[in-house]
Short mmCIF file of C-alpha atoms in Angstrom, two decimals:
data_model
loop_
_atom_site.label_atom_id
_atom_site.label_comp_id
_atom_site.label_asym_id
_atom_site.label_seq_id
_atom_site.Cartn_x
_atom_site.Cartn_y
_atom_site.Cartn_z
CA MET A 276 0.00 0.00 0.00
CA VAL A 277 1.33 3.41 -0.94
CA ARG A 278 1.24 6.00 1.77
CA PRO A 279 -0.02 9.44 0.74
CA ARG A 280 2.58 12.17 1.08
CA ASN A 281 0.35 14.69 2.80
CA VAL A 282 -0.66 12.55 5.76
CA ASN A 283 -0.40 14.38 9.09
CA ARG A 284 0.63 17.59 7.40
CA THR A 285 -1.18 20.74 8.35
CA LYS A 286 -0.83 24.24 7.08
CA ALA A 287 0.35 26.68 9.68
CA SER A 288 -2.21 29.43 9.82
CA THR A 289 -0.72 32.89 9.74
CA GLU A 290 -2.47 35.94 11.00
CA VAL A 291 -3.62 38.47 8.47
CA PRO A 292 -1.83 41.73 9.21
CA ASP A 293 -3.73 44.97 9.48
CA TRP A 294 -3.50 47.21 6.47
CA GLU A 295 -2.70 50.18 8.71
CA GLN A 296 0.63 48.78 9.93
CA GLU A 297 3.93 50.33 8.90
CA GLU A 298 5.79 47.50 7.19
CA PHE A 299 5.00 44.16 5.64
CA GLN A 300 7.34 41.18 5.60
CA SER A 301 6.40 39.92 2.14
CA ARG A 302 4.21 40.57 -0.87
CA THR A 303 1.93 37.78 0.29
CA GLN A 304 1.22 39.68 3.50
CA ILE A 305 0.43 42.79 1.49
CA LYS A 306 -2.02 40.84 -0.65
CA LYS A 307 -3.67 39.22 2.38
CA ALA A 308 -4.03 42.58 4.13
CA ALA A 309 -5.50 44.12 0.96
CA GLN A 310 -7.95 41.22 0.68
CA ALA A 311 -8.93 41.69 4.34
CA VAL A 312 -9.74 45.34 3.60
CA THR A 313 -11.84 44.30 0.59
CA ASP A 314 -13.61 41.75 2.80
CA LEU A 315 -14.36 44.57 5.26
CA GLY A 316 -16.12 46.43 2.44
CA GLU A 317 -18.09 43.28 1.59
CA GLN A 318 -19.05 42.88 5.25
CA ILE A 319 -20.46 46.40 5.27
CA ALA A 320 -22.35 45.69 2.04
CA GLU A 321 -24.08 42.73 3.71
CA MET A 322 -25.59 45.02 6.34
CA SER A 323 -29.02 46.58 5.93
CA GLU A 324 -29.33 50.06 4.42
CA THR A 325 -30.37 51.62 7.72
CA ASP A 326 -27.35 50.12 9.48
CA ILE A 327 -25.07 51.40 6.72
CA LYS A 328 -26.52 54.89 7.11
CA LYS A 329 -25.96 54.68 10.89
CA LEU A 330 -22.24 54.16 10.27
CA GLN A 331 -22.08 57.72 8.85
CA LEU A 332 -19.63 56.87 6.08
CA PRO A 333 -18.44 59.34 3.44
CA SER A 334 -21.14 59.80 0.83
CA GLU A 335 -19.04 58.48 -2.09
CA PHE A 336 -18.23 55.27 -0.20
CA GLU A 337 -21.81 54.88 0.98
CA GLN A 338 -23.11 55.24 -2.57
CA ALA A 339 -20.60 52.62 -3.78
CA ILE A 340 -21.80 50.19 -1.10
CA LEU A 341 -25.46 50.78 -1.94
CA LEU A 342 -24.65 50.26 -5.63
CA LEU A 343 -23.01 46.94 -4.77
CA LYS A 344 -26.14 45.88 -2.88
CA THR A 345 -28.31 46.50 -5.96
CA MET A 346 -26.11 44.58 -8.40
CA ASP A 347 -27.03 41.15 -9.69
CA LYS A 348 -24.70 38.38 -10.80
CA GLY A 349 -21.76 39.14 -13.06
CA PRO A 350 -18.24 40.49 -13.22
CA ALA A 351 -19.35 43.99 -12.24
CA ILE A 352 -19.81 42.82 -8.67
CA LYS A 353 -16.15 41.79 -8.47
CA ARG A 354 -15.03 45.16 -9.88
CA GLN A 355 -17.25 47.00 -7.39
CA LYS A 356 -15.84 45.00 -4.45
CA LEU A 357 -12.32 45.75 -5.63
CA PHE A 358 -13.27 49.43 -5.89
CA LEU A 359 -14.47 49.39 -2.28
CA GLY A 360 -11.20 47.82 -1.18
CA LYS A 361 -9.18 50.38 -3.13
CA TYR A 362 -11.19 53.25 -1.68
CA LEU A 363 -10.64 51.98 1.85
CA ARG A 364 -6.91 51.43 1.31
CA GLN A 365 -6.56 55.00 0.09
CA ASN A 366 -8.36 56.26 3.23
CA GLU A 367 -6.66 54.35 6.04
CA PRO A 368 -8.22 56.42 8.88
CA LEU A 369 -11.61 55.36 7.53
CA ILE A 370 -10.64 51.70 7.96
CA VAL A 371 -9.86 52.24 11.64
CA GLU A 372 -13.09 54.21 12.13
CA ILE A 373 -15.19 51.51 10.47
CA LYS A 374 -13.54 48.74 12.50
CA ASP A 375 -14.25 50.65 15.72
CA LYS A 376 -17.89 51.21 14.78
CA LEU A 377 -18.35 47.54 13.81
CA ALA A 378 -16.79 46.49 17.12
CA GLU A 379 -19.24 48.75 18.97
CA ILE A 380 -22.18 47.26 17.07
CA GLU A 381 -20.97 43.73 17.82
CA ALA A 382 -20.54 44.55 21.52
CA ARG A 383 -24.06 46.01 21.69
CA THR A 384 -25.47 42.96 19.95
CA LYS A 385 -23.73 40.62 22.38
CA GLN A 386 -25.00 42.64 25.34
CA GLN A 387 -28.54 42.59 23.98
CA ASN A 388 -28.37 38.83 23.36
CA ALA A 389 -27.13 38.26 26.91
CA HIS A 390 -30.01 40.38 28.23
CA PHE A 391 -32.57 38.37 26.23
CA GLN A 392 -31.05 35.10 27.42
CA GLN A 393 -31.38 36.29 31.01
CA LEU A 394 -35.05 37.13 30.39
CA GLU A 395 -35.61 33.69 28.86
CA LYS A 396 -34.07 32.06 31.94
CA TRP A 397 -36.37 34.07 34.20
CA ARG A 398 -39.39 33.08 32.12
CA ASP A 399 -38.44 29.40 32.11
CA ARG A 400 -37.77 29.47 35.85
CA MET A 401 -41.12 31.09 36.57
CA VAL A 402 -42.96 28.53 34.46
CA GLU A 403 -41.05 25.64 36.08
CA GLU A 404 -41.00 26.74 39.73
CA GLY A 405 -44.12 28.89 39.86
CA ASP A 406 -44.69 31.24 42.80
CA ASP A 407 -41.22 30.78 44.35
CA ALA A 408 -39.43 32.11 41.28
CA LEU A 409 -42.08 34.81 40.86
CA ALA A 410 -41.51 36.03 44.42
CA GLU A 411 -37.75 36.17 43.82
CA PHE A 412 -38.29 38.04 40.56
CA LEU A 413 -40.59 40.56 42.25
CA GLN A 414 -37.98 41.22 44.95
CA LYS A 415 -35.53 42.26 42.24
CA TYR A 416 -38.11 44.07 40.10
CA PRO A 417 -40.95 45.40 42.29
CA GLN A 418 -42.50 47.41 39.43
CA ALA A 419 -43.70 44.18 37.76
CA ASP A 420 -47.40 43.30 37.82
CA ARG A 421 -47.71 40.29 40.15
CA GLN A 422 -51.28 39.39 39.28
CA GLN A 423 -50.79 39.44 35.52
CA LEU A 424 -47.54 37.44 35.71
CA ARG A 425 -49.13 34.85 37.99
CA GLN A 426 -52.03 34.39 35.55
CA TRP A 427 -49.65 33.97 32.57
CA ILE A 428 -47.48 31.52 34.54
CA ARG A 429 -50.47 29.32 35.35
CA ASN A 430 -51.67 29.43 31.75
CA ALA A 431 -48.16 28.56 30.52
CA GLN A 432 -48.02 25.58 32.89
CA LYS A 433 -51.40 24.34 31.61
CA GLU A 434 -50.31 24.82 28.00
CA ARG A 435 -47.15 22.82 28.66
CA GLU A 436 -49.10 19.97 30.25
CA GLY A 437 -51.58 19.92 27.35
CA ASN A 438 -48.83 20.09 24.69
CA LYS A 439 -50.34 23.29 23.31
CA PRO A 440 -48.42 26.16 21.68
CA PRO A 441 -46.64 28.30 24.32
CA LYS A 442 -48.74 31.44 23.88
CA SER A 443 -48.58 32.48 27.53
CA ALA A 444 -44.83 31.86 27.74
CA ARG A 445 -44.40 34.25 24.82
CA LEU A 446 -46.58 36.81 26.57
CA ILE A 447 -44.43 36.49 29.70
CA PHE A 448 -41.27 37.07 27.68
CA LYS A 449 -42.80 40.05 25.88
CA TYR A 450 -43.84 41.55 29.23
CA LEU A 451 -40.39 40.99 30.76
CA ARG A 452 -38.78 42.58 27.73
CA GLY A 453 -41.06 45.59 28.13
CA LEU A 454 -40.13 46.14 31.76
CA GLU A 455 -37.67 48.96 32.31
CA TRP A 456 -34.46 47.54 33.75
#
């Protein structure tokens, strides 16, 4: 049996350098950094139009991104992506600004997801444990409506036992989300 030559060989992954750095070690690093900048432009193009407008980008760049979003299949898309990359490479401070804004958006999204997960845990606990979890919740959040929550919890428990859709559990979550934290 002939043994394949590439067995147990792995490619060492190298980090893609930032375009904003002073020096590059090789032409390959320059190309990878340029491709990373082009990918940043593509990432922005995948966002919704309202999110793009919230980034407050220069109008020429914003128009180029919106044009890319409207394009269909074909070689023009590749040219437009390369144009975005070129524009960003010519305006290096813009790259840093965009990366900072995207990091802020990502941090806010993570914080919001963590908040929703906490609300889901409270809802599930209240449906599972009943009045004990409700009492603990009301100690932390006294502005909540005890009577309404208790009614929804009982309905959610009945729906769970009867294998019905979790309408009341959804109402509990919606109410918890509406509470001011």
